[in-house]
């Protein structure tokens, strides 16, 4: 069990593995991953060297948005298993020294959630409707939406309901798909419900929660029109050219919610609250980690940044500056279930990323992308703070861009009529073994194909193919996570002078990271030995382009010094 397991602040330097159950491992043979599959693979995760698993939503859900449309916040999707299995899984993970983080989705629920069904059956103005945002439409016959807000997934953020007698009725707000009605957080009932849900999972042993869409919960109750008719994650917090607060992003009163959640987490101890917040304004983002609020926030500027030394350095500095005043650890993430996998991103001409510009028309050089992904893994894991690994990145999986249209599931694809390819390509089931699909994702004799098709070329990227191979991504991750747990993680860093387009910094005990993002080999400093390197050095012992090395000082006898 890792040393940090008994530390109440374990999360400060943790390596957290994002696990999307549906695509991880299928024990039942129905083509969908499940908890039994996860339990069977816990030793794999322990061997990988992670400290915690963050489970993307595992609740009952009609899967209108891959589980982020939750029908019951206190149960497990029947396709995944049972609550008893989740309890067993938490216990088994803890025994292996792995913490469990649950995905909390407080902005909205599924339209099949009992509260929303009760709201549909109730009258306008009823307390059942007050838990959501129901409003009459505009125009003489109420046929126009109550305001001009757009859904994050495209189209309007409003859907009209029918009255019990079949006539057209009120409209309800959904910042995402129409099957995801937004909760009204001015309702005390909503607040109390989520506090109870938090306790429900903390009582079952969850070590933390990842808070979905954490900046969106509270709305301006007047529901005014706002700027352009559509909302995207890049929308500023105030209307351009004015000081007017945004009606639904990052409103000041959202912080009350997190102060109360922090108090609950503090009653339990050792629990972490992690905010999923895409905000362009670093000062506003920093407010979420102010004392008495969230412990950490995701670092999307880092994920979105181009593979460019100066830009990465600026993002790293901004990240540290943002977290430093609050004493919060930085977080570092390269990929997740919402973005193109970074092997593909780094293989394109434009290596930056934006939620509003997933560009699959740009060809991806996967050899180059893989080389950079190896380098990026070492750069990322050397930075001070906690780090996220999205399932499959440890295998070097790429974005699957050729999923047939009729197999796609992401509402973004449907709501934009295919203009935005959506997120299915990063959610394809993992390859475990064998030479053809389902690559051990499902057991022999499975009754169904994996829910999304796997590329036949993943035969070289299965866990079995990569295990024990000195040059595989999996081996690199295993080594890096081991060394990181021992020597890196939480702490500080100091930039060192370096050649152009080379990033060099020192961590505790003189450990150095040198990242060569230039087009020519870079010299490594004298008096250091290699701890780990993302690719072979040149014949002259220099660091090739798109390669990162971790170095440790030698003592006068030339022996690598011991660390912490
Ligand atoms: C952010 C999640 O990461 C994403 O997958 C989801 O679609 C939206 N929030 C809505 O819940």
Coordinates of C-alpha atoms and ligand atoms in Angstrom, one line a residue:
X1 CA 0.0 0.0 0.0
X2 CA 1.5 3.4 -0.9
X3 CA 2.8 5.6 1.9
X4 CA 0.3 8.3 1.1
X5 CA -2.8 6.1 1.6
X6 CA -3.0 7.0 5.3
X7 CA -2.4 10.7 4.7
X8 CA -5.5 12.8 5.0
X9 CA -4.1 15.0 2.2
X10 CA -3.4 12.1 -0.1
X11 CA -5.0 13.9 -3.0
X12 CA -2.4 16.7 -3.1
X13 CA 0.1 14.5 -5.1
X14 CA -2.2 11.7 -6.2
X15 CA -2.3 10.0 -9.6
X16 CA -6.0 9.7 -10.4
X17 CA -7.2 7.3 -13.0
X18 CA -10.4 8.3 -14.8
X19 CA -12.4 5.1 -15.3
X20 CA -15.4 5.0 -17.7
X21 CA -17.1 1.8 -16.6
X22 CA -19.0 1.2 -19.9
X23 CA -15.7 1.0 -21.8
X24 CA -13.3 -0.5 -19.2
X25 CA -14.0 -4.2 -19.0
X26 CA -17.1 -6.3 -19.7
X27 CA -17.4 -9.4 -17.4
X28 CA -21.0 -10.3 -18.3
X29 CA -20.4 -10.5 -22.1
X30 CA -23.1 -8.0 -23.1
X31 CA -20.7 -5.6 -24.8
X32 CA -20.9 -3.1 -22.0
X33 CA -18.3 -2.7 -19.3
X34 CA -19.4 -3.5 -15.7
X35 CA -18.3 -3.4 -12.1
X36 CA -17.4 -7.1 -12.1
X37 CA -15.0 -6.2 -15.0
X38 CA -13.5 -3.4 -12.9
X39 CA -13.1 -5.7 -9.9
X40 CA -11.3 -8.3 -11.9
X41 CA -8.9 -5.7 -13.2
X42 CA -8.1 -3.9 -9.9
X43 CA -4.7 -5.7 -9.7
X44 CA -3.9 -4.2 -13.2
X45 CA -4.6 -0.7 -11.8
X46 CA -2.6 -1.3 -8.6
X47 CA 0.3 -2.5 -10.8
X48 CA 0.0 0.6 -13.0
X49 CA 0.7 2.6 -9.8
X50 CA -2.3 4.9 -9.5
X51 CA -3.5 6.2 -6.2
X52 CA -7.2 6.7 -6.9
X53 CA -9.9 5.9 -9.4
X54 CA -12.4 8.5 -10.5
X55 CA -15.5 6.7 -11.8
X56 CA -17.5 8.6 -14.4
X57 CA -21.2 8.4 -13.6
X58 CA -22.1 4.8 -12.6
X59 CA -25.7 5.5 -11.7
X60 CA -28.9 4.2 -13.4
X61 CA -29.3 6.3 -16.6
X62 CA -31.0 6.1 -20.0
X63 CA -27.6 7.1 -21.4
X64 CA -28.8 10.1 -23.3
X65 CA -25.5 11.7 -22.3
X66 CA -23.3 8.7 -21.5
X67 CA -24.5 8.5 -17.9
X68 CA -24.4 12.3 -17.2
X69 CA -28.2 12.0 -17.3
X70 CA -28.7 10.5 -13.9
X71 CA -32.0 8.8 -13.0
X72 CA -31.1 7.8 -9.4
X73 CA -28.1 9.3 -7.6
X74 CA -28.1 6.6 -4.9
X75 CA -27.8 3.5 -7.0
X76 CA -25.7 1.7 -9.6
X77 CA -26.8 1.2 -13.3
X78 CA -28.2 -2.3 -13.5
X79 CA -26.0 -2.9 -16.6
X80 CA -23.0 -2.2 -14.5
X81 CA -24.0 -4.2 -11.4
X82 CA -25.5 -3.5 -7.9
X83 CA -24.9 -1.2 -5.0
X84 CA -23.6 -4.2 -3.1
X85 CA -21.0 -4.8 -5.9
X86 CA -20.0 -1.1 -5.6
X87 CA -19.5 -1.5 -1.9
X88 CA -17.3 -4.6 -2.5
X89 CA -15.4 -2.7 -5.1
X90 CA -14.7 0.2 -2.8
X91 CA -13.5 -2.2 -0.1
X92 CA -11.3 -4.2 -2.5
X93 CA -9.8 -1.0 -4.0
X94 CA -9.0 0.3 -0.5
X95 CA -7.3 -3.0 0.4
X96 CA -5.0 -2.4 -2.6
X97 CA -4.3 1.2 -1.5
X98 CA -6.6 2.7 -4.2
X99 CA -9.0 5.5 -3.3
X100 CA -12.4 6.0 -4.9
X101 CA -13.8 9.2 -6.3
X102 CA -17.4 9.4 -7.4
X103 CA -18.8 11.7 -10.2
X104 CA -21.5 14.0 -8.8
X105 CA -23.8 15.6 -11.4
X106 CA -25.6 18.4 -9.5
X107 CA -26.5 20.7 -12.4
X108 CA -29.1 18.4 -13.9
X109 CA -30.6 14.9 -13.8
X110 CA -32.2 12.6 -16.4
X111 CA -35.7 13.4 -17.6
X112 CA -36.6 10.0 -16.2
X113 CA -35.6 11.0 -12.7
X114 CA -38.6 10.7 -10.3
X115 CA -38.5 14.4 -9.5
X116 CA -38.7 15.4 -13.1
X117 CA -41.5 12.9 -13.8
X118 CA -43.4 14.4 -10.8
X119 CA -42.8 17.9 -12.2
X120 CA -44.2 16.9 -15.6
X121 CA -47.3 15.5 -13.9
X122 CA -47.7 18.6 -11.7
X123 CA -49.2 22.0 -12.4
X124 CA -47.3 25.1 -13.4
X125 CA -46.2 26.9 -10.2
X126 CA -46.2 23.7 -8.2
X127 CA -43.4 22.9 -5.8
X128 CA -42.5 19.9 -8.0
X129 CA -41.8 22.3 -10.9
X130 CA -39.9 24.6 -8.6
X131 CA -37.1 22.1 -8.4
X132 CA -36.4 22.7 -12.0
X133 CA -36.7 25.8 -14.3
X134 CA -40.1 25.7 -15.8
X135 CA -41.4 28.9 -17.5
X136 CA -44.2 29.8 -19.9
X137 CA -43.0 30.5 -23.5
X138 CA -42.8 33.8 -25.2
X139 CA -45.0 35.0 -28.0
X140 CA -48.8 35.2 -28.1
X141 CA -49.2 31.4 -27.9
X142 CA -46.1 30.7 -25.8
X143 CA -44.5 28.9 -28.7
X144 CA -41.1 30.7 -28.4
X145 CA -38.6 29.7 -25.7
X146 CA -38.5 31.8 -22.6
X147 CA -35.1 33.2 -23.5
X148 CA -32.3 32.9 -26.0
X149 CA -30.0 30.7 -24.1
X150 CA -28.3 27.9 -26.2
X151 CA -27.5 24.4 -25.1
X152 CA -23.8 23.5 -24.6
X153 CA -24.6 20.7 -27.0
X154 CA -26.1 22.9 -29.8
X155 CA -29.7 24.1 -30.3
X156 CA -31.9 25.8 -27.8
X157 CA -31.5 25.3 -24.0
X158 CA -35.3 25.0 -23.7
X159 CA -37.8 22.3 -24.5
X160 CA -41.6 22.6 -24.3
X161 CA -43.6 20.0 -22.4
X162 CA -47.2 18.9 -23.0
X163 CA -49.9 19.3 -20.5
X164 CA -51.7 16.1 -19.2
X165 CA -54.5 16.9 -21.7
X166 CA -52.0 16.9 -24.6
X167 CA -52.0 20.7 -25.1
X168 CA -48.6 22.5 -25.4
X169 CA -47.4 23.6 -21.9
X170 CA -44.5 25.3 -20.2
X171 CA -40.8 25.1 -21.2
X172 CA -38.0 23.7 -19.1
X173 CA -34.3 24.6 -19.1
X174 CA -31.5 22.2 -20.0
X175 CA -28.0 23.6 -20.6
X176 CA -27.1 20.2 -22.1
X177 CA -29.3 17.7 -23.9
X178 CA -33.1 18.0 -23.6
X179 CA -33.1 14.8 -21.6
X180 CA -31.0 16.6 -18.9
X181 CA -33.3 19.1 -17.1
X182 CA -31.4 21.6 -15.0
X183 CA -32.1 21.7 -11.3
X184 CA -33.1 25.0 -9.7
X185 CA -30.5 25.6 -7.0
X186 CA -32.5 28.3 -5.4
X187 CA -34.7 25.5 -4.1
X188 CA -33.7 24.4 -0.6
X189 CA -35.0 21.0 -1.4
X190 CA -32.4 20.6 -4.1
X191 CA -29.6 21.8 -1.8
X192 CA -30.6 19.4 0.9
X193 CA -31.0 16.5 -1.5
X194 CA -27.4 16.9 -2.8
X195 CA -26.1 17.2 0.7
X196 CA -27.8 13.9 1.5
X197 CA -26.4 12.3 -1.6
X198 CA -22.9 13.4 -0.7
X199 CA -23.2 11.8 2.7
X200 CA -24.7 8.7 1.1
X201 CA -21.5 8.1 -0.9
X202 CA -19.1 9.3 1.9
X203 CA -20.8 6.8 4.2
X204 CA -20.2 4.1 1.7
X205 CA -16.5 4.9 1.7
X206 CA -16.1 7.2 -1.3
X207 CA -12.9 9.3 -0.8
X208 CA -13.9 12.2 -2.9
X209 CA -16.2 13.6 -5.5
X210 CA -15.6 15.1 -8.9
X211 CA -18.2 17.8 -9.4
X212 CA -19.6 17.9 -13.0
X213 CA -20.2 21.3 -14.6
X214 CA -19.4 22.9 -11.2
X215 CA -19.6 26.5 -12.4
X216 CA -23.1 26.2 -13.9
X217 CA -25.4 25.3 -11.0
X218 CA -26.9 28.7 -10.1
X219 CA -28.8 30.9 -12.5
X220 CA -30.0 34.4 -12.6
X221 CA -33.6 33.8 -11.5
X222 CA -34.9 36.4 -13.9
X223 CA -33.5 34.2 -16.7
X224 CA -32.6 37.2 -19.0
X225 CA -31.5 36.9 -22.6
X226 CA -27.8 36.9 -22.8
X227 CA -25.4 38.1 -25.5
X228 CA -25.1 35.6 -28.4
X229 CA -27.9 33.1 -28.7
X230 CA -25.6 30.2 -27.9
X231 CA -23.6 29.1 -24.9
X232 CA -20.2 27.5 -25.2
X233 CA -17.7 26.6 -22.6
X234 CA -15.5 29.5 -23.7
X235 CA -18.1 32.1 -22.9
X236 CA -16.7 34.9 -20.7
X237 CA -18.0 35.4 -17.2
X238 CA -19.4 38.8 -17.9
X239 CA -21.1 40.0 -21.1
X240 CA -18.4 41.5 -23.4
X241 CA -18.1 45.2 -22.9
X242 CA -20.2 45.2 -19.8
X243 CA -19.8 44.4 -16.1
X244 CA -23.0 42.4 -16.2
X245 CA -22.7 39.0 -14.5
X246 CA -23.3 36.0 -16.7
X247 CA -26.8 34.5 -16.1
X248 CA -25.6 30.9 -15.7
X249 CA -21.9 30.6 -15.7
X250 CA -19.7 31.2 -12.6
X251 CA -22.2 33.2 -10.6
X252 CA -21.1 34.4 -7.2
X253 CA -23.7 32.5 -5.3
X254 CA -22.5 29.1 -6.6
X255 CA -19.7 29.4 -4.0
X256 CA -22.2 29.0 -1.1
X257 CA -22.9 25.5 -2.3
X258 CA -19.3 24.5 -2.2
X259 CA -18.7 26.0 1.2
X260 CA -21.5 23.8 2.6
X261 CA -20.1 20.7 0.7
X262 CA -16.6 21.4 2.1
X263 CA -18.1 21.5 5.6
X264 CA -19.6 18.0 5.0
X265 CA -16.4 16.7 3.6
X266 CA -14.5 18.0 6.6
X267 CA -16.8 16.1 8.9
X268 CA -15.6 12.9 7.3
X269 CA -11.9 13.8 6.8
X270 CA -9.6 12.8 4.0
X271 CA -12.2 13.5 1.4
X272 CA -11.5 15.6 -1.7
X273 CA -13.8 17.9 -3.7
X274 CA -12.7 18.4 -7.3
X275 CA -14.4 20.9 -9.6
X276 CA -14.9 20.4 -13.3
X277 CA -14.7 24.0 -14.4
X278 CA -13.9 25.4 -17.8
X279 CA -13.4 29.1 -17.2
X280 CA -11.1 31.3 -19.3
X281 CA -10.6 33.7 -16.4
X282 CA -7.9 32.4 -14.0
X283 CA -8.8 34.8 -11.2
X284 CA -12.4 33.6 -11.3
X285 CA -11.3 30.0 -11.4
X286 CA -9.0 30.6 -8.4
X287 CA -12.0 31.5 -6.3
X288 CA -13.2 27.9 -6.3
X289 CA -10.1 26.8 -4.4
X290 CA -10.3 29.6 -1.9
X291 CA -10.2 28.4 1.8
X292 CA -13.3 26.5 2.8
X293 CA -14.3 25.6 -0.8
X294 CA -13.1 23.0 -3.3
X295 CA -9.8 21.2 -2.7
X296 CA -8.8 21.3 -6.4
X297 CA -10.0 22.2 -9.8
X298 CA -9.2 20.6 -13.2
X299 CA -6.6 22.3 -15.3
X300 CA -8.2 22.6 -18.8
X301 CA -5.8 25.3 -20.0
X302 CA -3.0 22.7 -19.7
X303 CA -5.0 20.1 -21.6
X304 CA -6.0 22.6 -24.3
X305 CA -2.5 24.0 -24.8
X306 CA -0.6 23.4 -28.0
X307 CA 2.6 21.3 -27.9
X308 CA 4.7 24.4 -27.7
X309 CA 7.4 25.1 -25.1
X310 CA 6.6 28.8 -24.5
X311 CA 2.9 28.3 -24.4
X312 CA 3.2 25.3 -22.0
X313 CA 5.5 27.2 -19.8
X314 CA 3.1 30.1 -19.6
X315 CA 0.2 27.7 -18.7
X316 CA 2.3 26.0 -16.1
X317 CA 3.2 29.3 -14.5
X318 CA -0.4 30.5 -14.6
X319 CA -1.6 27.2 -13.0
X320 CA 0.9 27.5 -10.1
X321 CA 0.0 31.1 -9.6
X322 CA -3.7 30.4 -9.5
X323 CA -3.4 27.7 -6.9
X324 CA -0.6 29.1 -4.8
X325 CA -2.5 31.8 -2.8
X326 CA -5.0 29.2 -1.6
X327 CA -2.3 26.6 -0.9
X328 CA -4.2 24.2 -3.3
X329 CA -2.2 21.7 -5.3
X330 CA -2.1 22.2 -9.1
X331 CA -3.7 19.4 -11.2
X332 CA -2.5 18.2 -14.5
X333 CA -4.6 16.5 -17.2
X334 CA -3.9 15.5 -20.8
X335 CA -7.1 13.7 -21.8
X336 CA -10.5 12.8 -20.5
X337 CA -13.9 11.5 -21.8
X338 CA -14.8 14.8 -23.4
X339 CA -11.8 15.6 -25.5
X340 CA -9.9 14.1 -28.4
X341 CA -7.2 11.7 -27.2
X342 CA -3.9 13.4 -27.0
X343 CA -2.0 11.0 -29.2
X344 CA -4.2 12.3 -32.1
X345 CA -4.1 15.9 -31.0
X346 CA -0.3 16.0 -30.8
X347 CA -0.1 14.4 -34.2
X348 CA -2.0 17.1 -36.0
X349 CA -0.8 20.4 -37.5
X350 CA -2.7 22.3 -34.9
X351 CA -1.9 20.6 -31.6
X352 CA -4.2 22.9 -29.4
X353 CA -7.7 21.8 -28.4
X354 CA -11.0 23.6 -27.8
X355 CA -14.3 22.0 -26.8
X356 CA -15.9 24.1 -29.6
X357 CA -13.4 22.9 -32.3
X358 CA -12.9 19.2 -32.3
X359 CA -11.3 19.0 -35.7
X360 CA -11.2 15.5 -37.2
X361 CA -10.6 16.8 -40.7
X362 CA -7.0 17.5 -39.8
X363 CA -4.9 14.4 -40.5
X364 CA -3.2 13.0 -37.4
X365 CA 0.4 11.6 -37.7
X366 CA 0.0 8.9 -35.0
X367 CA 3.7 8.0 -34.9
X368 CA 4.6 11.7 -34.1
X369 CA 1.6 11.9 -31.8
X370 CA 2.7 8.9 -29.8
X371 CA 6.2 10.2 -29.5
X372 CA 4.9 13.4 -28.2
X373 CA 2.3 11.7 -25.9
X374 CA 5.2 9.8 -24.3
X375 CA 7.1 13.0 -23.8
X376 CA 4.0 14.8 -22.5
X377 CA 3.3 12.0 -20.0
X378 CA 6.8 12.6 -18.4
X379 CA 6.5 16.3 -18.5
X380 CA 3.1 16.2 -16.9
X381 CA 4.0 13.6 -14.2
X382 CA 7.0 15.7 -13.2
X383 CA 5.0 18.8 -12.4
X384 CA 4.1 19.5 -8.8
X385 CA 0.5 18.5 -7.7
X386 CA -1.9 15.7 -8.7
X387 CA -2.2 14.2 -12.1
X388 CA -5.0 12.5 -14.0
X389 CA -4.7 9.5 -16.4
X390 CA -7.7 8.8 -18.6
X391 CA -8.2 5.1 -19.2
X392 CA -6.4 3.9 -22.3
X393 CA -3.9 6.8 -22.4
X394 CA -1.5 4.4 -20.6
X395 CA -1.8 2.2 -23.7
X396 CA -1.3 5.1 -26.1
X397 CA -4.8 4.8 -27.6
X398 CA -5.7 7.3 -30.2
X399 CA -9.0 9.0 -31.1
X400 CA -11.2 6.8 -33.2
X401 CA -12.3 9.1 -35.9
X402 CA -14.1 6.6 -38.2
X403 CA -16.9 5.3 -36.1
X404 CA -19.8 4.7 -38.5
X405 CA -22.6 7.3 -38.1
X406 CA -25.2 4.7 -37.1
X407 CA -23.0 3.5 -34.1
X408 CA -22.5 7.0 -32.7
X409 CA -24.1 7.9 -29.4
X410 CA -22.9 11.3 -28.4
X411 CA -25.8 13.9 -28.2
X412 CA -23.2 16.5 -29.5
X413 CA -23.1 14.6 -32.8
X414 CA -26.8 14.5 -33.1
X415 CA -27.6 18.0 -31.9
X416 CA -25.1 19.5 -34.3
X417 CA -26.2 17.3 -37.2
X418 CA -22.7 15.8 -37.3
X419 CA -20.9 19.1 -37.6
X420 CA -19.2 18.3 -34.3
X421 CA -17.9 14.7 -34.3
X422 CA -18.5 14.6 -30.6
X423 CA -16.8 12.4 -28.0
X424 CA -17.5 8.8 -29.0
X425 CA -14.0 8.5 -30.4
X426 CA -12.3 8.8 -27.0
X427 CA -14.8 6.4 -25.4
X428 CA -14.1 3.2 -27.4
X429 CA -13.8 0.1 -25.2
X430 CA -10.3 -0.8 -24.0
X431 CA -8.2 -3.5 -25.7
X432 CA -7.0 -6.1 -23.2
X433 CA -5.6 -9.0 -25.1
X434 CA -5.8 -11.0 -28.3
X435 CA -5.4 -10.0 -32.0
X436 CA -8.9 -9.0 -33.0
X437 CA -11.9 -7.2 -31.5
X438 CA -13.2 -7.4 -28.8
X439 CA -9.6 -7.7 -27.7
X440 CA -10.5 -9.3 -24.4
X441 CA -12.8 -6.5 -23.5
X442 CA -15.6 -9.0 -23.4
X443 CA -15.1 -12.6 -22.4
X444 CA -15.0 -15.5 -24.9
X445 CA -18.5 -16.4 -26.0
X446 CA -19.9 -12.9 -25.4
X447 CA -23.4 -12.4 -26.7
X448 CA -22.8 -8.9 -28.1
X449 CA -20.1 -6.8 -29.7
X450 CA -18.5 -3.9 -27.7
X451 CA -20.9 -1.0 -27.7
X452 CA -18.6 1.0 -29.9
X453 CA -16.4 -0.7 -32.5
X454 CA -12.7 -1.0 -31.7
X455 CA -10.1 -0.4 -34.5
X456 CA -8.4 -3.7 -35.6
X457 CA -5.0 -1.8 -35.4
X458 CA -5.4 -1.8 -31.6
X459 CA -4.0 -5.3 -31.7
X460 CA -0.6 -3.8 -31.0
X461 CA -1.9 -1.7 -28.1
X462 CA -3.6 -4.3 -25.9
X463 CA -2.6 -4.6 -22.3
X464 CA -1.2 -8.1 -23.1
X465 CA 0.9 -6.9 -26.0
X466 CA 2.3 -4.0 -24.0
X467 CA 2.9 -5.7 -20.7
X468 CA 6.6 -6.3 -20.2
X469 CA 7.6 -4.7 -23.5
X470 CA 10.4 -2.2 -22.6
X471 CA 9.3 0.3 -25.3
X472 CA 5.6 0.3 -24.7
X473 CA 3.5 3.2 -23.4
X474 CA 2.2 0.9 -20.6
X475 CA 5.7 0.2 -19.4
X476 CA 6.6 3.9 -19.5
X477 CA 3.5 4.8 -17.4
X478 CA 4.2 2.0 -14.9
X479 CA 7.8 3.3 -14.4
X480 CA 6.8 6.9 -14.4
X481 CA 4.0 6.4 -11.9
X482 CA 6.2 4.4 -9.6
X483 CA 9.0 7.0 -9.6
X484 CA 6.6 9.8 -9.3
X485 CA 5.0 8.3 -6.2
X486 CA 8.4 7.9 -4.6
X487 CA 10.0 11.2 -5.7
X488 CA 7.7 13.7 -7.3
X489 CA 4.0 14.5 -6.7
X490 CA 3.1 17.4 -4.4
X491 CA 5.8 20.0 -3.9
X492 CA 7.5 22.9 -5.7
X493 CA 9.5 23.4 -8.9
X494 CA 12.1 25.9 -10.1
X495 CA 12.7 26.7 -13.8
X496 CA 16.3 26.3 -15.0
X497 CA 18.0 28.1 -17.8
X498 CA 17.6 26.1 -21.0
X499 CA 18.1 26.2 -24.8
X500 CA 15.3 27.6 -27.0
X501 CA 12.1 25.5 -26.9
X502 CA 13.5 23.3 -24.1
X503 CA 11.7 23.3 -20.7
X504 CA 13.9 22.4 -17.8
X505 CA 13.0 22.5 -14.1
X506 CA 14.1 21.2 -10.8
X507 CA 12.0 19.4 -8.2
X508 CA 12.9 18.3 -4.7
X509 CA 16.2 16.6 -4.1
X510 CA 17.7 18.0 -7.2
X511 CA 15.6 15.9 -9.5
X512 CA 15.3 17.5 -12.9
X513 CA 12.9 17.3 -15.8
X514 CA 14.2 18.3 -19.3
X515 CA 11.6 18.5 -22.1
X516 CA 12.9 19.0 -25.6
X517 CA 10.1 20.6 -27.8
X518 CA 12.6 22.0 -30.2
X519 CA 13.5 20.6 -33.6
X520 CA 17.1 19.8 -32.7
X521 CA 18.7 17.5 -30.0
X522 CA 19.3 19.2 -26.6
X523 CA 22.3 18.8 -24.3
X524 CA 21.7 17.2 -20.9
X525 CA 23.4 18.7 -17.9
X526 CA 26.7 17.2 -16.5
X527 CA 26.6 15.3 -13.2
X528 CA 23.2 13.8 -13.7
X529 CA 22.1 10.3 -14.5
X530 CA 18.9 9.3 -16.3
X531 CA 16.0 8.2 -14.1
X532 CA 13.6 7.8 -17.0
X533 CA 13.4 9.0 -20.6
X534 CA 10.5 8.9 -23.0
X535 CA 12.6 7.7 -25.9
X536 CA 16.2 6.7 -26.8
X537 CA 18.9 9.4 -26.5
X538 CA 21.0 10.2 -29.6
X539 CA 24.3 8.4 -30.2
X540 CA 26.0 11.5 -28.6
X541 CA 23.9 11.1 -25.5
X542 CA 21.7 14.1 -26.3
X543 CA 17.9 14.5 -25.9
X544 CA 16.2 14.2 -29.3
X545 CA 13.2 16.4 -30.2
X546 CA 9.9 15.6 -28.7
X547 CA 11.6 13.7 -25.9
X548 CA 11.6 14.2 -22.1
X549 CA 14.1 13.0 -19.5
X550 CA 13.9 12.8 -15.7
X551 CA 17.4 13.2 -14.2
X552 CA 18.9 12.6 -10.8
X553 CA 22.2 14.1 -9.5
X554 CA 25.2 11.8 -9.2
X555 CA 27.3 11.9 -6.0
X556 CA 31.0 12.6 -6.4
X557 CA 31.6 8.9 -7.1
X558 CA 29.2 9.1 -10.0
X559 CA 26.4 7.1 -8.2
X560 CA 22.9 8.4 -8.6
X561 CA 21.8 10.0 -5.3
X562 CA 19.0 8.5 -3.3
X563 CA 15.8 10.6 -3.1
X564 CA 13.3 11.4 -0.4
Ligands
LIG1 C1 -19.3 17.6 -18.3 C2 -19.0 16.1 -18.5 O1 -17.7 15.9 -18.4 C3 -19.6 15.8 -19.9 O2 -19.3 14.5 -20.3 C4 -21.1 16.0 -19.8 O3 -21.7 15.8 -21.1 C5 -21.5 17.4 -19.3 N1 -20.7 17.8 -18.2 C6 -22.9 17.4 -18.8 O4 -23.1 16.6 -17.7

